[in-house]
C-alpha cells in the first residue's frame, strides 16, 4: 500500500523579469539587511501562484508568478509596493504603497485605497476569511496592530502595556476571531519578545510564547514561530488559544 505521507518538494523559482525580490524601502540608511526584511511575498490559497515585491532597475512593484507558467508578470498599478497579502478567495492582493494600503484584482484592474496615512510600510499584514485586513503600524500611530474593512475606517486593535515598545507581525487565526502578534520590548536587540493571542471581540490577551516572534498558524494544529534565528513548530489549539 503506498504511503499516505505527504512528499517534501524543494523548488527554485526564477523571479525574472525582476532583478531581485525586495521588501525594504530602497533606502540604504533604512535597510537592516541586503534586500530588505520581513514580508516580501505571498502565496494564493491554492498554493499555485506566488506574488512578490521585486525590483527591476530603479522600479519596485509587485510581480505575479504562476508555478506552471514561465516568467513572472509585473502587476500594473503597484509601483513602490511592499508587504503583499492575498485575499481568502485568491482574487485580490492588498499592499502598501506611498503611505497607504491599497488593493487590486490579481487578474488586473484599478487599485482602490483601503487605509490612508499609514506612514511607513507594515512589517506584515493578514487578510481574513471575513474580509478583515489587519496590519502593524509604527509611530506616530502608537506602534500598534490596526484593522480595516472595505468601506470602514481603520481602527487600532491592540494597546501597549507597561514596558512594551511596539506590536508587530499580526496573523489572524481561523474565523478571524483572534489575532496573533509579536510584542517588542527593545528597539535594537531581541530576546524578551513575546508572542501573544488577542480575542478581537473583547481585547483579552494571552501570552503564548516568550523569546519568540513572527508566529503563524498552520492547520490542522501547529504554531510556527521564530526564536533567535531558528524556526520552531509547536502543537496549538486555535479555539482555546492554548499550546
mmCIF file of N, CA, C and O in Angstrom, residues 61-155:
data_model
loop_
_atom_site.group_PDB
_atom_site.id
_atom_site.type_symbol
_atom_site.label_atom_id
_atom_site.label_comp_id
_atom_site.label_asym_id
_atom_site.label_seq_id
_atom_site.Cartn_x
_atom_site.Cartn_y
_atom_site.Cartn_z
ATOM 1 N N UNK A 61 7.906 46.987 -7.733
ATOM 2 C CA UNK A 61 6.486 46.756 -7.875
ATOM 3 C C UNK A 61 6.186 45.292 -7.577
ATOM 4 O O UNK A 61 7.098 44.506 -7.300
ATOM 5 N N UNK A 62 4.912 44.927 -7.630
ATOM 6 C CA UNK A 62 4.529 43.539 -7.414
ATOM 7 C C UNK A 62 4.616 42.759 -8.726
ATOM 8 O O UNK A 62 4.364 43.290 -9.807
ATOM 9 N N UNK A 63 4.979 41.479 -8.594
ATOM 10 C CA UNK A 63 5.023 40.545 -9.707
ATOM 11 C C UNK A 63 4.186 39.320 -9.346
ATOM 12 O O UNK A 63 4.096 38.946 -8.184
ATOM 13 N N UNK A 64 3.589 38.710 -10.366
ATOM 14 C CA UNK A 64 2.777 37.508 -10.187
ATOM 15 C C UNK A 64 3.456 36.365 -10.931
ATOM 16 O O UNK A 64 3.734 36.477 -12.128
ATOM 17 N N UNK A 65 3.712 35.267 -10.222
ATOM 18 C CA UNK A 65 4.423 34.125 -10.826
ATOM 19 C C UNK A 65 3.619 32.845 -10.596
ATOM 20 O O UNK A 65 3.516 32.367 -9.466
ATOM 21 N N UNK A 66 2.986 32.326 -11.636
ATOM 22 C CA UNK A 66 2.278 31.053 -11.539
ATOM 23 C C UNK A 66 3.282 29.908 -11.646
ATOM 24 O O UNK A 66 4.211 29.959 -12.455
ATOM 25 N N UNK A 67 3.086 28.858 -10.848
ATOM 26 C CA UNK A 67 4.047 27.762 -10.824
ATOM 27 C C UNK A 67 4.147 27.063 -12.173
ATOM 28 O O UNK A 67 5.220 26.599 -12.561
ATOM 29 N N UNK A 68 3.021 26.965 -12.910
ATOM 30 C CA UNK A 68 3.058 26.284 -14.195
ATOM 31 C C UNK A 68 3.402 27.223 -15.342
ATOM 32 O O UNK A 68 3.452 26.800 -16.502
ATOM 33 N N UNK A 69 3.631 28.506 -15.015
ATOM 34 C CA UNK A 69 3.919 29.487 -16.047
ATOM 35 C C UNK A 69 5.402 29.670 -16.289
ATOM 36 O O UNK A 69 6.243 28.939 -15.760
ATOM 37 N N UNK A 70 5.729 30.660 -17.105
ATOM 38 C CA UNK A 70 7.118 30.971 -17.402
ATOM 39 C C UNK A 70 7.599 32.088 -16.509
ATOM 40 O O UNK A 70 7.746 31.920 -15.306
ATOM 41 N N UNK A 71 7.849 33.266 -17.101
ATOM 42 C CA UNK A 71 8.326 34.394 -16.318
ATOM 43 C C UNK A 71 7.215 34.992 -15.470
ATOM 44 O O UNK A 71 6.021 34.834 -15.764
ATOM 45 N N UNK A 72 7.621 35.705 -14.440
ATOM 46 C CA UNK A 72 6.681 36.442 -13.618
ATOM 47 C C UNK A 72 6.090 37.598 -14.425
ATOM 48 O O UNK A 72 6.708 38.113 -15.358
ATOM 49 N N UNK A 73 4.878 38.008 -14.043
ATOM 50 C CA UNK A 73 4.197 39.093 -14.734
ATOM 51 C C UNK A 73 4.136 40.319 -13.831
ATOM 52 O O UNK A 73 3.625 40.237 -12.713
ATOM 53 N N UNK A 74 4.657 41.483 -14.276
ATOM 54 C CA UNK A 74 4.514 42.700 -13.476
ATOM 55 C C UNK A 74 3.039 43.051 -13.314
ATOM 56 O O UNK A 74 2.257 42.921 -14.259
ATOM 57 N N UNK A 75 2.665 43.482 -12.127
ATOM 58 C CA UNK A 75 1.278 43.830 -11.850
ATOM 59 C C UNK A 75 1.129 45.344 -11.935
ATOM 60 O O UNK A 75 1.685 46.082 -11.113
ATOM 61 N N UNK A 76 0.413 45.810 -12.951
ATOM 62 C CA UNK A 76 0.236 47.246 -13.166
ATOM 63 C C UNK A 76 -0.451 47.890 -11.958
ATOM 64 O O UNK A 76 -1.303 47.291 -11.312
ATOM 65 N N UNK A 77 -0.051 49.140 -11.680
ATOM 66 C CA UNK A 77 -0.668 49.876 -10.592
ATOM 67 C C UNK A 77 -0.075 49.593 -9.237
ATOM 68 O O UNK A 77 -0.672 49.942 -8.212
ATOM 69 N N UNK A 78 1.129 48.966 -9.195
ATOM 70 C CA UNK A 78 1.723 48.602 -7.907
ATOM 71 C C UNK A 78 3.128 49.177 -7.729
ATOM 72 O O UNK A 78 3.909 48.644 -6.929
ATOM 73 N N UNK A 79 3.482 50.233 -8.441
ATOM 74 C CA UNK A 79 4.825 50.809 -8.296
ATOM 75 C C UNK A 79 5.039 51.255 -6.848
ATOM 76 O O UNK A 79 4.196 51.919 -6.252
ATOM 77 N N UNK A 80 6.184 50.872 -6.293
ATOM 78 C CA UNK A 80 6.510 51.191 -4.903
ATOM 79 C C UNK A 80 5.907 50.250 -3.890
ATOM 80 O O UNK A 80 6.028 50.467 -2.676
ATOM 81 N N UNK A 81 5.271 49.174 -4.348
ATOM 82 C CA UNK A 81 4.528 48.289 -3.443
ATOM 83 C C UNK A 81 5.444 47.477 -2.541
ATOM 84 O O UNK A 81 6.535 47.065 -2.928
ATOM 85 N N UNK A 82 4.954 47.242 -1.328
ATOM 86 C CA UNK A 82 5.596 46.364 -0.355
ATOM 87 C C UNK A 82 4.515 45.614 0.415
ATOM 88 O O UNK A 82 3.340 45.962 0.377
ATOM 89 N N UNK A 83 4.929 44.569 1.124
ATOM 90 C CA UNK A 83 4.089 43.817 2.057
ATOM 91 C C UNK A 83 2.808 43.296 1.401
ATOM 92 O O UNK A 83 1.697 43.609 1.831
ATOM 93 N N UNK A 84 2.900 42.473 0.355
ATOM 94 C CA UNK A 84 1.681 41.961 -0.281
ATOM 95 C C UNK A 84 0.978 40.921 0.584
ATOM 96 O O UNK A 84 1.606 40.172 1.338
ATOM 97 N N UNK A 85 -0.354 40.864 0.461
ATOM 98 C CA UNK A 85 -1.159 39.842 1.128
ATOM 99 C C UNK A 85 -2.330 39.517 0.212
ATOM 100 O O UNK A 85 -2.874 40.408 -0.441
ATOM 101 N N UNK A 86 -2.722 38.246 0.152
ATOM 102 C CA UNK A 86 -3.750 37.780 -0.768
ATOM 103 C C UNK A 86 -5.059 37.560 -0.019
ATOM 104 O O UNK A 86 -5.073 37.068 1.113
ATOM 105 N N UNK A 87 -6.174 37.904 -0.662
ATOM 106 C CA UNK A 87 -7.484 37.676 -0.064
ATOM 107 C C UNK A 87 -7.774 36.184 0.039
ATOM 108 O O UNK A 87 -7.168 35.356 -0.651
ATOM 109 N N UNK A 88 -8.735 35.827 0.905
ATOM 110 C CA UNK A 88 -9.045 34.419 1.162
ATOM 111 C C UNK A 88 -9.571 33.706 -0.072
ATOM 112 O O UNK A 88 -9.386 32.493 -0.220
ATOM 113 N N UNK A 89 -10.210 34.449 -0.999
ATOM 114 C CA UNK A 89 -10.701 33.823 -2.225
ATOM 115 C C UNK A 89 -9.661 33.801 -3.338
ATOM 116 O O UNK A 89 -9.920 33.295 -4.438
ATOM 117 N N UNK A 90 -8.472 34.350 -3.076
ATOM 118 C CA UNK A 90 -7.387 34.319 -4.045
ATOM 119 C C UNK A 90 -7.538 35.266 -5.211
ATOM 120 O O UNK A 90 -6.762 35.200 -6.166
ATOM 121 N N UNK A 91 -8.510 36.191 -5.158
ATOM 122 C CA UNK A 91 -8.782 37.064 -6.295
ATOM 123 C C UNK A 91 -8.165 38.451 -6.155
ATOM 124 O O UNK A 91 -8.055 39.180 -7.148
ATOM 125 N N UNK A 92 -7.774 38.846 -4.957
ATOM 126 C CA UNK A 92 -7.292 40.205 -4.716
ATOM 127 C C UNK A 92 -5.941 40.181 -4.012
ATOM 128 O O UNK A 92 -5.616 39.245 -3.284
ATOM 129 N N UNK A 93 -5.165 41.235 -4.217
ATOM 130 C CA UNK A 93 -3.938 41.445 -3.472
ATOM 131 C C UNK A 93 -4.002 42.819 -2.821
ATOM 132 O O UNK A 93 -4.417 43.802 -3.454
ATOM 133 N N UNK A 94 -3.658 42.880 -1.561
ATOM 134 C CA UNK A 94 -3.526 44.156 -0.858
ATOM 135 C C UNK A 94 -2.043 44.409 -0.630
ATOM 136 O O UNK A 94 -1.249 43.472 -0.493
ATOM 137 N N UNK A 95 -1.651 45.691 -0.568
ATOM 138 C CA UNK A 95 -0.243 46.026 -0.434
ATOM 139 C C UNK A 95 -0.129 47.460 0.084
ATOM 140 O O UNK A 95 -1.088 48.232 0.046
ATOM 141 N N UNK A 96 1.069 47.786 0.557
ATOM 142 C CA UNK A 96 1.377 49.163 0.957
ATOM 143 C C UNK A 96 2.103 49.852 -0.188
ATOM 144 O O UNK A 96 2.996 49.266 -0.824
ATOM 145 N N UNK A 97 1.752 51.119 -0.455
ATOM 146 C CA UNK A 97 2.488 51.950 -1.412
ATOM 147 C C UNK A 97 2.192 53.409 -1.114
ATOM 148 O O UNK A 97 1.038 53.777 -0.858
ATOM 149 N N UNK A 98 3.225 54.228 -1.112
ATOM 150 C CA UNK A 98 3.091 55.683 -0.941
ATOM 151 C C UNK A 98 2.273 56.054 0.295
ATOM 152 O O UNK A 98 1.439 56.959 0.262
ATOM 153 N N UNK A 99 2.483 55.331 1.379
ATOM 154 C CA UNK A 99 1.866 55.696 2.647
ATOM 155 C C UNK A 99 0.448 55.214 2.848
ATOM 156 O O UNK A 99 -0.169 55.552 3.865
ATOM 157 N N UNK A 100 -0.095 54.422 1.921
ATOM 158 C CA UNK A 100 -1.453 53.914 2.089
ATOM 159 C C UNK A 100 -1.501 52.420 1.779
ATOM 160 O O UNK A 100 -0.602 51.873 1.130
ATOM 161 N N UNK A 101 -2.555 51.762 2.255
ATOM 162 C CA UNK A 101 -2.793 50.355 1.950
ATOM 163 C C UNK A 101 -3.857 50.293 0.866
ATOM 164 O O UNK A 101 -4.928 50.895 0.991
ATOM 165 N N UNK A 102 -3.551 49.570 -0.205
ATOM 166 C CA UNK A 102 -4.425 49.510 -1.366
ATOM 167 C C UNK A 102 -4.716 48.054 -1.713
ATOM 168 O O UNK A 102 -4.041 47.139 -1.245
ATOM 169 N N UNK A 103 -5.715 47.870 -2.575
ATOM 170 C CA UNK A 103 -5.998 46.543 -3.095
ATOM 171 C C UNK A 103 -6.326 46.646 -4.570
ATOM 172 O O UNK A 103 -6.786 47.685 -5.053
ATOM 173 N N UNK A 104 -6.047 45.551 -5.301
ATOM 174 C CA UNK A 104 -6.449 45.477 -6.701
ATOM 175 C C UNK A 104 -6.622 44.009 -7.080
ATOM 176 O O UNK A 104 -6.093 43.117 -6.425
ATOM 177 N N UNK A 105 -7.360 43.724 -8.168
ATOM 178 C CA UNK A 105 -7.568 42.337 -8.589
ATOM 179 C C UNK A 105 -6.268 41.718 -9.103
ATOM 180 O O UNK A 105 -5.509 42.367 -9.825
ATOM 181 N N UNK A 106 -6.029 40.469 -8.750
ATOM 182 C CA UNK A 106 -4.837 39.788 -9.239
ATOM 183 C C UNK A 106 -4.882 39.626 -10.755
ATOM 184 O O UNK A 106 -3.840 39.556 -11.402
ATOM 185 N N UNK A 107 -6.077 39.547 -11.300
ATOM 186 C CA UNK A 107 -6.197 39.408 -12.745
ATOM 187 C C UNK A 107 -5.922 40.711 -13.474
ATOM 188 O O UNK A 107 -5.826 40.735 -14.697
ATOM 189 N N UNK A 108 -5.776 41.816 -12.711
ATOM 190 C CA UNK A 108 -5.539 43.117 -13.309
ATOM 191 C C UNK A 108 -6.742 44.022 -13.183
ATOM 192 O O UNK A 108 -7.884 43.567 -13.203
ATOM 193 N N UNK A 109 -6.484 45.318 -13.026
ATOM 194 C CA UNK A 109 -7.559 46.283 -12.877
ATOM 195 C C UNK A 109 -7.107 47.428 -11.994
ATOM 196 O O UNK A 109 -5.982 47.437 -11.490
ATOM 197 N N UNK A 110 -7.971 48.418 -11.784
ATOM 198 C CA UNK A 110 -7.592 49.583 -10.989
ATOM 199 C C UNK A 110 -7.479 49.265 -9.514
ATOM 200 O O UNK A 110 -8.169 48.385 -8.988
ATOM 201 N N UNK A 111 -6.600 50.008 -8.839
ATOM 202 C CA UNK A 111 -6.418 49.849 -7.395
ATOM 203 C C UNK A 111 -7.362 50.781 -6.652
ATOM 204 O O UNK A 111 -7.735 51.843 -7.146
ATOM 205 N N UNK A 112 -7.756 50.372 -5.455
ATOM 206 C CA UNK A 112 -8.556 51.215 -4.567
ATOM 207 C C UNK A 112 -7.875 51.269 -3.209
ATOM 208 O O UNK A 112 -7.134 50.357 -2.828
ATOM 209 N N UNK A 113 -8.112 52.348 -2.468
ATOM 210 C CA UNK A 113 -7.448 52.566 -1.182
ATOM 211 C C UNK A 113 -8.290 51.998 -0.047
ATOM 212 O O UNK A 113 -9.486 52.269 0.054
ATOM 213 N N UNK A 114 -7.659 51.201 0.813
ATOM 214 C CA UNK A 114 -8.309 50.660 2.000
ATOM 215 C C UNK A 114 -8.025 51.511 3.231
ATOM 216 O O UNK A 114 -8.890 51.675 4.090
ATOM 217 N N UNK A 115 -6.794 52.029 3.344
ATOM 218 C CA UNK A 115 -6.408 52.834 4.505
ATOM 219 C C UNK A 115 -5.394 53.872 4.070
ATOM 220 O O UNK A 115 -4.404 53.538 3.418
ATOM 221 N N UNK A 116 -5.649 55.130 4.429
ATOM 222 C CA UNK A 116 -4.756 56.227 4.079
ATOM 223 C C UNK A 116 -3.881 56.607 5.275
ATOM 224 O O UNK A 116 -4.143 56.223 6.410
ATOM 225 N N UNK A 117 -2.823 57.390 4.989
ATOM 226 C CA UNK A 117 -1.952 57.946 6.029
ATOM 227 C C UNK A 117 -1.415 56.876 6.967
ATOM 228 O O UNK A 117 -1.378 57.034 8.186
ATOM 229 N N UNK A 118 -0.975 55.754 6.373
ATOM 230 C CA UNK A 118 -0.425 54.653 7.176
ATOM 231 C C UNK A 118 1.017 54.930 7.573
ATOM 232 O O UNK A 118 1.509 54.408 8.567
ATOM 233 N N UNK A 119 1.718 55.770 6.825
ATOM 234 C CA UNK A 119 3.118 56.044 7.129
ATOM 235 C C UNK A 119 4.020 55.002 6.504
ATOM 236 O O UNK A 119 3.846 54.618 5.345
ATOM 237 N N UNK A 120 4.995 54.525 7.261
ATOM 238 C CA UNK A 120 5.930 53.519 6.759
ATOM 239 C C UNK A 120 5.218 52.197 6.489
ATOM 240 O O UNK A 120 4.163 51.923 7.058
ATOM 241 N N UNK A 121 5.803 51.344 5.632
ATOM 242 C CA UNK A 121 5.163 50.065 5.316
ATOM 243 C C UNK A 121 5.057 49.164 6.540
ATOM 244 O O UNK A 121 5.969 49.112 7.365
ATOM 245 N N UNK A 122 3.945 48.432 6.679
ATOM 246 C CA UNK A 122 3.840 47.452 7.762
ATOM 247 C C UNK A 122 4.891 46.358 7.598
ATOM 248 O O UNK A 122 5.342 46.065 6.486
ATOM 249 N N UNK A 123 5.274 45.751 8.720
ATOM 250 C CA UNK A 123 6.144 44.580 8.640
ATOM 251 C C UNK A 123 5.367 43.366 8.141
ATOM 252 O O UNK A 123 5.930 42.470 7.526
ATOM 253 N N UNK A 124 4.063 43.329 8.440
ATOM 254 C CA UNK A 124 3.229 42.219 7.984
ATOM 255 C C UNK A 124 1.771 42.656 7.955
ATOM 256 O O UNK A 124 1.364 43.542 8.704
ATOM 257 N N UNK A 125 0.996 42.019 7.078
ATOM 258 C CA UNK A 125 -0.450 42.183 7.031
ATOM 259 C C UNK A 125 -1.070 40.806 6.874
ATOM 260 O O UNK A 125 -0.418 39.863 6.412
ATOM 261 N N UNK A 126 -2.349 40.683 7.247
ATOM 262 C CA UNK A 126 -3.077 39.439 7.030
ATOM 263 C C UNK A 126 -4.504 39.796 6.646
ATOM 264 O O UNK A 126 -5.043 40.806 7.111
ATOM 265 N N UNK A 127 -5.112 38.957 5.795
ATOM 266 C CA UNK A 127 -6.434 39.232 5.239
ATOM 267 C C UNK A 127 -7.301 38.011 5.501
ATOM 268 O O UNK A 127 -7.085 36.947 4.941
ATOM 269 N N UNK A 128 -8.299 38.161 6.372
ATOM 270 C CA UNK A 128 -9.068 37.023 6.843
ATOM 271 C C UNK A 128 -10.218 36.628 5.951
ATOM 272 O O UNK A 128 -10.552 37.297 4.961
ATOM 273 N N UNK A 129 -10.882 35.540 6.336
ATOM 274 C CA UNK A 129 -11.971 34.979 5.547
ATOM 275 C C UNK A 129 -13.212 35.862 5.581
ATOM 276 O O UNK A 129 -14.078 35.767 4.709
ATOM 277 N N UNK A 130 -13.335 36.740 6.583
ATOM 278 C CA UNK A 130 -14.487 37.638 6.673
ATOM 279 C C UNK A 130 -14.240 38.986 5.999
ATOM 280 O O UNK A 130 -15.077 39.874 6.078
ATOM 281 N N UNK A 131 -13.099 39.145 5.349
ATOM 282 C CA UNK A 131 -12.762 40.404 4.709
ATOM 283 C C UNK A 131 -12.002 41.364 5.597
ATOM 284 O O UNK A 131 -11.668 42.477 5.180
ATOM 285 N N UNK A 132 -11.708 40.953 6.822
ATOM 286 C CA UNK A 132 -10.953 41.791 7.756
ATOM 287 C C UNK A 132 -9.481 41.793 7.362
ATOM 288 O O UNK A 132 -8.879 40.726 7.175
ATOM 289 N N UNK A 133 -8.898 42.990 7.218
ATOM 290 C CA UNK A 133 -7.475 43.128 6.951
ATOM 291 C C UNK A 133 -6.817 43.726 8.180
ATOM 292 O O UNK A 133 -7.294 44.723 8.733
ATOM 293 N N UNK A 134 -5.712 43.126 8.604
ATOM 294 C CA UNK A 134 -5.057 43.524 9.844
ATOM 295 C C UNK A 134 -3.581 43.768 9.559
ATOM 296 O O UNK A 134 -2.977 43.081 8.724
ATOM 297 N N UNK A 135 -2.992 44.779 10.216
ATOM 298 C CA UNK A 135 -1.618 45.164 9.906
ATOM 299 C C UNK A 135 -0.991 45.858 11.112
ATOM 300 O O UNK A 135 -1.692 46.345 12.006
ATOM 301 N N UNK A 136 0.347 45.896 11.138
ATOM 302 C CA UNK A 136 1.031 46.655 12.184
ATOM 303 C C UNK A 136 1.349 48.045 11.649
ATOM 304 O O UNK A 136 1.554 48.255 10.457
ATOM 305 N N UNK A 137 1.392 49.005 12.540
ATOM 306 C CA UNK A 137 1.594 50.403 12.164
ATOM 307 C C UNK A 137 2.508 51.067 13.178
ATOM 308 O O UNK A 137 2.302 50.946 14.386
ATOM 309 N N UNK A 138 3.526 51.755 12.679
ATOM 310 C CA UNK A 138 4.511 52.362 13.561
ATOM 311 C C UNK A 138 4.115 53.741 14.046
ATOM 312 O O UNK A 138 2.986 54.196 13.863
ATOM 313 N N UNK A 139 5.064 54.434 14.677
ATOM 314 C CA UNK A 139 4.849 55.793 15.167
ATOM 315 C C UNK A 139 4.551 56.709 13.977
ATOM 316 O O UNK A 139 5.024 56.468 12.861
ATOM 317 N N UNK A 140 3.732 57.767 14.162
ATOM 318 C CA UNK A 140 3.150 58.226 15.428
ATOM 319 C C UNK A 140 1.793 57.623 15.737
ATOM 320 O O UNK A 140 1.042 58.157 16.541
ATOM 321 N N UNK A 141 1.438 56.514 15.073
ATOM 322 C CA UNK A 141 0.107 55.922 15.253
ATOM 323 C C UNK A 141 0.059 54.947 16.416
ATOM 324 O O UNK A 141 -0.857 54.155 16.526
ATOM 325 N N UNK A 142 1.064 54.986 17.304
ATOM 326 C CA UNK A 142 1.008 54.180 18.515
ATOM 327 C C UNK A 142 1.747 52.864 18.466
ATOM 328 O O UNK A 142 1.759 52.137 19.449
ATOM 329 N N UNK A 143 2.374 52.513 17.300
ATOM 330 C CA UNK A 143 3.125 51.262 17.179
ATOM 331 C C UNK A 143 2.265 50.062 17.563
ATOM 332 O O UNK A 143 2.668 49.190 18.326
ATOM 333 N N UNK A 144 1.067 50.025 17.001
ATOM 334 C CA UNK A 144 0.063 49.042 17.391
ATOM 335 C C UNK A 144 -0.373 48.178 16.207
ATOM 336 O O UNK A 144 0.056 48.381 15.082
ATOM 337 N N UNK A 145 -1.270 47.226 16.500
ATOM 338 C CA UNK A 145 -1.950 46.456 15.477
ATOM 339 C C UNK A 145 -3.243 47.183 15.117
ATOM 340 O O UNK A 145 -3.988 47.616 15.997
ATOM 341 N N UNK A 146 -3.492 47.317 13.799
ATOM 342 C CA UNK A 146 -4.679 48.003 13.309
ATOM 343 C C UNK A 146 -5.500 47.061 12.446
ATOM 344 O O UNK A 146 -4.991 46.041 11.951
ATOM 345 N N UNK A 147 -6.780 47.406 12.253
ATOM 346 C CA UNK A 147 -7.652 46.627 11.390
ATOM 347 C C UNK A 147 -8.457 47.560 10.484
ATOM 348 O O UNK A 147 -8.691 48.724 10.823
ATOM 349 N N UNK A 148 -8.884 47.022 9.337
ATOM 350 C CA UNK A 148 -9.739 47.791 8.427
ATOM 351 C C UNK A 148 -10.538 46.810 7.590
ATOM 352 O O UNK A 148 -10.080 45.706 7.281
ATOM 353 N N UNK A 149 -11.754 47.210 7.256
ATOM 354 C CA UNK A 149 -12.591 46.501 6.293
ATOM 355 C C UNK A 149 -12.949 47.471 5.174
ATOM 356 O O UNK A 149 -12.947 48.684 5.379
ATOM 357 N N UNK A 150 -13.267 46.924 4.012
ATOM 358 C CA UNK A 150 -13.679 47.765 2.893
ATOM 359 C C UNK A 150 -14.893 48.595 3.291
ATOM 360 O O UNK A 150 -15.865 48.070 3.829
ATOM 361 N N UNK A 151 -14.807 49.915 3.080
ATOM 362 C CA UNK A 151 -15.908 50.803 3.397
ATOM 363 C C UNK A 151 -15.944 51.292 4.825
ATOM 364 O O UNK A 151 -16.835 52.062 5.198
ATOM 365 N N UNK A 152 -14.983 50.862 5.652
ATOM 366 C CA UNK A 152 -14.948 51.276 7.062
ATOM 367 C C UNK A 152 -13.635 51.988 7.357
ATOM 368 O O UNK A 152 -12.647 51.838 6.634
ATOM 369 N N UNK A 153 -13.630 52.772 8.426
ATOM 370 C CA UNK A 153 -12.406 53.465 8.832
ATOM 371 C C UNK A 153 -11.472 52.520 9.578
ATOM 372 O O UNK A 153 -11.931 51.649 10.322
ATOM 373 N N UNK A 154 -10.150 52.678 9.415
ATOM 374 C CA UNK A 154 -9.204 51.873 10.193
ATOM 375 C C UNK A 154 -9.342 52.145 11.689
ATOM 376 O O UNK A 154 -9.728 53.245 12.104
ATOM 377 N N UNK A 155 -9.020 51.144 12.496
ATOM 378 C CA UNK A 155 -9.106 51.280 13.949
ATOM 379 C C UNK A 155 -8.006 50.470 14.608
ATOM 380 O O UNK A 155 -7.633 49.396 14.121
#
